[in-house]
PDB file of C-alpha atoms in Angstrom:
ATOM      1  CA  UNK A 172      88.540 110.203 136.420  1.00 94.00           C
ATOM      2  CA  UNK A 173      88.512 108.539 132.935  1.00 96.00           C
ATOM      3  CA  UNK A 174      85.397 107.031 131.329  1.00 96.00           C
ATOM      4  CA  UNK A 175      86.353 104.871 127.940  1.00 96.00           C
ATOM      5  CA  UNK A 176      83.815 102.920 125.481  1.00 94.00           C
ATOM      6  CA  UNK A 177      85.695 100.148 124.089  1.00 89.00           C
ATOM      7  CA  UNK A 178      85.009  98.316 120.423  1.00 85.00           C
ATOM      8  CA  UNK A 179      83.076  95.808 121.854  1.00 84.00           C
ATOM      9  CA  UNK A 180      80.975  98.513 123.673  1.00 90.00           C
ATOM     10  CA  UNK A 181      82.163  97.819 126.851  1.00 92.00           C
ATOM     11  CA  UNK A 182      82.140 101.260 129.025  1.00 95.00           C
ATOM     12  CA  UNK A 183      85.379 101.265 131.627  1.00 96.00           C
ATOM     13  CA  UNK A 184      85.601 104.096 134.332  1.00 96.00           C
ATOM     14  CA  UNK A 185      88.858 104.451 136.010  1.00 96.00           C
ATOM     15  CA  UNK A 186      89.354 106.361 139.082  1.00 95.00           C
ATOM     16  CA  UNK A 187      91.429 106.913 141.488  1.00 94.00           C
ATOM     17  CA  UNK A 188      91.364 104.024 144.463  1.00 91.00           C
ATOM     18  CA  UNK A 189      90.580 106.793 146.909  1.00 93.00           C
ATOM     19  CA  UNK A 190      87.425 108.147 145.360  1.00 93.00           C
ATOM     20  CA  UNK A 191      84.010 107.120 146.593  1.00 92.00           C
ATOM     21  CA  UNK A 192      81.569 105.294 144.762  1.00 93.00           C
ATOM     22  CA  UNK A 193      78.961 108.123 144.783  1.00 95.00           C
ATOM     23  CA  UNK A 194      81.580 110.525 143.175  1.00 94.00           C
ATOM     24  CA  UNK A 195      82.355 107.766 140.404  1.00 95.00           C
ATOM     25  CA  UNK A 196      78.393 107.410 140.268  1.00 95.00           C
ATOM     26  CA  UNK A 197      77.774 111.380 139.971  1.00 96.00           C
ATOM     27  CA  UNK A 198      80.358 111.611 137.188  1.00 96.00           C
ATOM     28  CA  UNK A 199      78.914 108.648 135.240  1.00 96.00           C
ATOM     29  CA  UNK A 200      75.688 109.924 135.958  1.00 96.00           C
ATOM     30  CA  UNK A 201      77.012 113.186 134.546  1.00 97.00           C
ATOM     31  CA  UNK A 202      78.518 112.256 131.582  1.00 97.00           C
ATOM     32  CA  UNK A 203      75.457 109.980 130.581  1.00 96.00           C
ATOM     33  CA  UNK A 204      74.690 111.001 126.995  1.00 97.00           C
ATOM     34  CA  UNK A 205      78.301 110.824 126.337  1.00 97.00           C
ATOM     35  CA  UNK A 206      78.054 107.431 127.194  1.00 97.00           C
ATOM     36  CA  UNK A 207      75.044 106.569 125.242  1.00 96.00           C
ATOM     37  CA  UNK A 208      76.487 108.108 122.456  1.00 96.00           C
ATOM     38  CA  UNK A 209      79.700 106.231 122.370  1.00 95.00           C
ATOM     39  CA  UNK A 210      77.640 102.795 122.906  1.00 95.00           C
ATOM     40  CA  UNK A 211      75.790 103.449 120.188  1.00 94.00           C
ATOM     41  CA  UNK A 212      78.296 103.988 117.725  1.00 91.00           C
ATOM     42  CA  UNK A 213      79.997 101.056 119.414  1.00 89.00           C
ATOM     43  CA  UNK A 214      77.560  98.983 118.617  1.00 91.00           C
ATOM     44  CA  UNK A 215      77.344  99.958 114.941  1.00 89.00           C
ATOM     45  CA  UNK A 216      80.668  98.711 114.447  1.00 91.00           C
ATOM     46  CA  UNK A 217      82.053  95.945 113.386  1.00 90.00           C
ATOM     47  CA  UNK A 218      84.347  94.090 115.576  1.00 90.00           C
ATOM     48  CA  UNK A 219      86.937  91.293 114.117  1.00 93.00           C
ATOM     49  CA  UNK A 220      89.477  90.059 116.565  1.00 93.00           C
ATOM     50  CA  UNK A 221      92.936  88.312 115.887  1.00 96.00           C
ATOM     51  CA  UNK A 222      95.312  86.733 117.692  1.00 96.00           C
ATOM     52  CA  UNK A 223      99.008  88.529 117.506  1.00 96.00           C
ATOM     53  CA  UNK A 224     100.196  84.435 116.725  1.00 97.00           C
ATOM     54  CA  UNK A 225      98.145  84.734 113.778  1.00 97.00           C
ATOM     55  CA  UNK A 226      99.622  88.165 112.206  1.00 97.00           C
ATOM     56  CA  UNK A 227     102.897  85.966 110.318  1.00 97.00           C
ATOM     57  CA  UNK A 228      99.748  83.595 108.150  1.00 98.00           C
ATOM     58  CA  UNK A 229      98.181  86.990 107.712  1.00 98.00           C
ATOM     59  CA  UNK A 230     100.957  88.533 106.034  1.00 98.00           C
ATOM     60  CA  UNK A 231     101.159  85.606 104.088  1.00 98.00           C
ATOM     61  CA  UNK A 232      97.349  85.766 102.918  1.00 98.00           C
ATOM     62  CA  UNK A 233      97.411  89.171 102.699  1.00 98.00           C
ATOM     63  CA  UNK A 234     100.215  89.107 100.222  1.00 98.00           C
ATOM     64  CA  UNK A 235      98.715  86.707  98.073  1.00 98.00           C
ATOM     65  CA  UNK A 236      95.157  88.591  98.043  1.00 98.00           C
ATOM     66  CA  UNK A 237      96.766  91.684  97.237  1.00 98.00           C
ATOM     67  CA  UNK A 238      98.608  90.016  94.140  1.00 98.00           C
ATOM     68  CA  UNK A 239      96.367  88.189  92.803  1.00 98.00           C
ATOM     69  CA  UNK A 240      93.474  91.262  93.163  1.00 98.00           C
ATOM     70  CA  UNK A 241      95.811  93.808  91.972  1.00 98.00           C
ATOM     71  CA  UNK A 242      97.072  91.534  88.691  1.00 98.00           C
ATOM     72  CA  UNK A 243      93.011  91.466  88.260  1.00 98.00           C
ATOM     73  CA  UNK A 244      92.308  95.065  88.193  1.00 98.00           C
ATOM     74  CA  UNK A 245      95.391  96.387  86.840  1.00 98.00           C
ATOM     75  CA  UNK A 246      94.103  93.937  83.879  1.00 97.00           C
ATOM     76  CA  UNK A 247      90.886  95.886  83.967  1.00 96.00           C
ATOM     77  CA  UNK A 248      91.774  99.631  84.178  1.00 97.00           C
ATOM     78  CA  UNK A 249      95.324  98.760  81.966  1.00 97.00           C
ATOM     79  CA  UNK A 250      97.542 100.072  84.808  1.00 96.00           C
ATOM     80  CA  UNK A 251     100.680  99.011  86.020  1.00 96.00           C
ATOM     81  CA  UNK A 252     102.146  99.017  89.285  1.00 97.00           C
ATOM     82  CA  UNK A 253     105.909  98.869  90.679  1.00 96.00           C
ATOM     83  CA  UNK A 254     105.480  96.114  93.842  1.00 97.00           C
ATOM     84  CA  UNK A 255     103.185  95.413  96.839  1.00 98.00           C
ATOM     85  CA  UNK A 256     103.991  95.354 100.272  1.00 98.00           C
ATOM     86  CA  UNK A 257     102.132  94.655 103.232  1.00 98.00           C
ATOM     87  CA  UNK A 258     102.882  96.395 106.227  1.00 96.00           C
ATOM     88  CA  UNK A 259     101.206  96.360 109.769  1.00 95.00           C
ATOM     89  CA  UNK A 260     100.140  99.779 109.641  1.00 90.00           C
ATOM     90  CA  UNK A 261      97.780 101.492 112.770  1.00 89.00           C
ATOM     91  CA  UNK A 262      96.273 103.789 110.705  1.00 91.00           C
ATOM     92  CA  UNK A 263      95.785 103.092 107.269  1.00 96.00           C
ATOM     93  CA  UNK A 264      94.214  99.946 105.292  1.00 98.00           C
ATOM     94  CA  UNK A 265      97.056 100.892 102.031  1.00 97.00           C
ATOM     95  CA  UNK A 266      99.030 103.511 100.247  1.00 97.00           C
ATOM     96  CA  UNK A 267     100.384 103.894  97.077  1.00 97.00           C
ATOM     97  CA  UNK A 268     103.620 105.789  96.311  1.00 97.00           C
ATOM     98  CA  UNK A 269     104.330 108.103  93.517  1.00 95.00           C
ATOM     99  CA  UNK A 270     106.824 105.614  92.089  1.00 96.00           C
ATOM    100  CA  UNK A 271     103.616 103.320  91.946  1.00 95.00           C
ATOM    101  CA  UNK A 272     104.570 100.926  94.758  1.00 98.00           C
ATOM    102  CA  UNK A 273     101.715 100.015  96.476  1.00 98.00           C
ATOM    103  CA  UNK A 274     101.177  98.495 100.450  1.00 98.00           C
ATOM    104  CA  UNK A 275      98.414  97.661 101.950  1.00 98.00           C
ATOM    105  CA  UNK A 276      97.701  96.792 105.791  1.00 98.00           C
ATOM    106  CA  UNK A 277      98.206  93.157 106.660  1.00 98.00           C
ATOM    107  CA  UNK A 278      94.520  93.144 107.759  1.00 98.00           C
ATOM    108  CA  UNK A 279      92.783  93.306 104.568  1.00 98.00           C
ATOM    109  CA  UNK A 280      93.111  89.500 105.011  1.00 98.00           C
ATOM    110  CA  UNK A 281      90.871  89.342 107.602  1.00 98.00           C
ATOM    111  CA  UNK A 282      87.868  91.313 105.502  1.00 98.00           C
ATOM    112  CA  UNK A 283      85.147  90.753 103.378  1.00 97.00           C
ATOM    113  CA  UNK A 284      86.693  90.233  99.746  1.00 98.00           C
ATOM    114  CA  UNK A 285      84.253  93.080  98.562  1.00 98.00           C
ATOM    115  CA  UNK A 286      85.769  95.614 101.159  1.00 98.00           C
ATOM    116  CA  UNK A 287      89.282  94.164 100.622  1.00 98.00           C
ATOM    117  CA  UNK A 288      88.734  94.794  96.654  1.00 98.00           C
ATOM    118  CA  UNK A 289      87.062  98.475  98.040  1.00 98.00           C
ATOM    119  CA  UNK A 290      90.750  99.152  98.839  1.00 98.00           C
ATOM    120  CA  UNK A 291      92.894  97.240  96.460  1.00 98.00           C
ATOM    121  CA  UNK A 292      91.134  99.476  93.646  1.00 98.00           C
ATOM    122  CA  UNK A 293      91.785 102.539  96.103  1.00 98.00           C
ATOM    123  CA  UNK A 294      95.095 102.160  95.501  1.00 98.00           C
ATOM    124  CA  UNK A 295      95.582 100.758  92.290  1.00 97.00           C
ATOM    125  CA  UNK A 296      93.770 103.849  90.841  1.00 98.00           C
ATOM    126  CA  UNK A 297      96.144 106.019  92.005  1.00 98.00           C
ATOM    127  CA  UNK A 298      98.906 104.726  90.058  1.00 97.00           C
ATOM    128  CA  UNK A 299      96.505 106.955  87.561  1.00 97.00           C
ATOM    129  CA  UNK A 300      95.617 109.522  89.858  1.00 97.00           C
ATOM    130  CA  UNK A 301      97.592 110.564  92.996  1.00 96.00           C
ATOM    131  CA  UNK A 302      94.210 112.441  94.562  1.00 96.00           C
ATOM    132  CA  UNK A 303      90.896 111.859  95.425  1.00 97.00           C
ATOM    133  CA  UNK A 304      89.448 114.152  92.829  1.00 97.00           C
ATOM    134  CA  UNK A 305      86.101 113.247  90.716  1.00 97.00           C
ATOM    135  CA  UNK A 306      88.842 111.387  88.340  1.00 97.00           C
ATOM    136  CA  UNK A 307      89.560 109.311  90.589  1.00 98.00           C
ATOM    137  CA  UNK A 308      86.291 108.567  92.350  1.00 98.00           C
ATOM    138  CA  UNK A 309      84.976 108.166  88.392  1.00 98.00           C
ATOM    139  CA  UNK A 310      87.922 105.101  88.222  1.00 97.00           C
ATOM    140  CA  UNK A 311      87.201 103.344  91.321  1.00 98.00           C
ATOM    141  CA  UNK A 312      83.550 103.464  90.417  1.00 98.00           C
ATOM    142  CA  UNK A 313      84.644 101.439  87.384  1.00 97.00           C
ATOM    143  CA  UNK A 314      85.344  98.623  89.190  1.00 97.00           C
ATOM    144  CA  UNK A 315      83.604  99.580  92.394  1.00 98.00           C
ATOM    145  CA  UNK A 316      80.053 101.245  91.759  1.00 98.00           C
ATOM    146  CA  UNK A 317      78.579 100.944  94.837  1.00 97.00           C
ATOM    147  CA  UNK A 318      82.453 102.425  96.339  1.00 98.00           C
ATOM    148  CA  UNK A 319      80.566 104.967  98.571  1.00 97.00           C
ATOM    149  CA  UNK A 320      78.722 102.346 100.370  1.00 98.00           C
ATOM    150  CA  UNK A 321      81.581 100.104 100.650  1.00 98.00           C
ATOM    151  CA  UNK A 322      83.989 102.879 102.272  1.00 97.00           C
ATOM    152  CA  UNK A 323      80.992 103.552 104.768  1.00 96.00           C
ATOM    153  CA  UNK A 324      81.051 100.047 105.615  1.00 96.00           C
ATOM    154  CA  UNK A 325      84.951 100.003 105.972  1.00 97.00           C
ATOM    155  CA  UNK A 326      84.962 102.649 108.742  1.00 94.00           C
ATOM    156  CA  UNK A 327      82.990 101.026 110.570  1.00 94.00           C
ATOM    157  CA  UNK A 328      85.277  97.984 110.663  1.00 95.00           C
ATOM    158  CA  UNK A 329      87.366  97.600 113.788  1.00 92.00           C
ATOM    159  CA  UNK A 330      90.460  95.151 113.957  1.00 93.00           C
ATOM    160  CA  UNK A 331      91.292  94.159 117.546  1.00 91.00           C
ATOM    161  CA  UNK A 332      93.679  92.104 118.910  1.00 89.00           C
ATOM    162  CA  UNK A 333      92.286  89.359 121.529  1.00 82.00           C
TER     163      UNK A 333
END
């Protein structure tokens, strides 16, 4: 048997078609606090769907927020940066290379502009620093003070597609 929690807190057992209810009621019964747990945190999150149609207009936006944000804070902090890209990455909201190309995640469209900045100044600071060592945080709090809070607020962001 499998038990997921989904984003939207939705709680899914599969099972094989040839087990009995009470056995699929023992093992949810079983697994309980598990379940609570991952509700909970469910819960916590927030969920933003999209529609895969959409993803070509979010490129599109995505691009020109990333641009226009990273002309801004390069401006501020007096870096430079090779060229954005913006990729549909699973795993990561941006990147920046050592040659000081920088992508971020198509998604950052979809965001609040103060977590989307959160990330643009990520990156763009490590055109200056390639770690996350107290340099680093010390830039990004530049522009970013409250940085900590934001990147809290950023995991719990979930993009999902529906």
């Amino acid at each position: 048997m499998r038990l997921a929690v989904y984003p939207d807190a939705r709680v899914v057992v599969t099972a094989p078609y040839f087990f009995g209810s009470g056995a699929i009621e023992r093992f949810v019964t079983k697994h309980s606090d598990w379940i609570s747990r991952h509700v909970e945190r469910a819960r916590r999150r927030t969920v933003i769907r999209i529609r895969r149609s959409d993803i070509p207009m979010l490129k599109k936006r995505a691009l020109a927020l990333a641009s226009a944000r990273c002309i801004h804070f390069a401006s501020i902090y007096g870096l430079t940066y090779k060229k954005i890209s913006i990729r549909a990455q699973k795993t990561r909201w941006g990147s920046c290379s050592r040659s000081g190309s920088l992508s971020f995640n198509f998604k950052i469209a979809v965001l609040s502009p103060h977590i989307a900045d959160y990330i643009i100044v990520h990156e763009l600071c490590h055109c200056a620093e390639m770690n996350h060592g107290k340099k680093f945080w010390a830039l990004v709090a530049h522009a970013i003070p409250q940085h900590a809070t934001t990147r809290a607020e950023l995991r719990r962001v979930v993009v999902v597609y529906g």
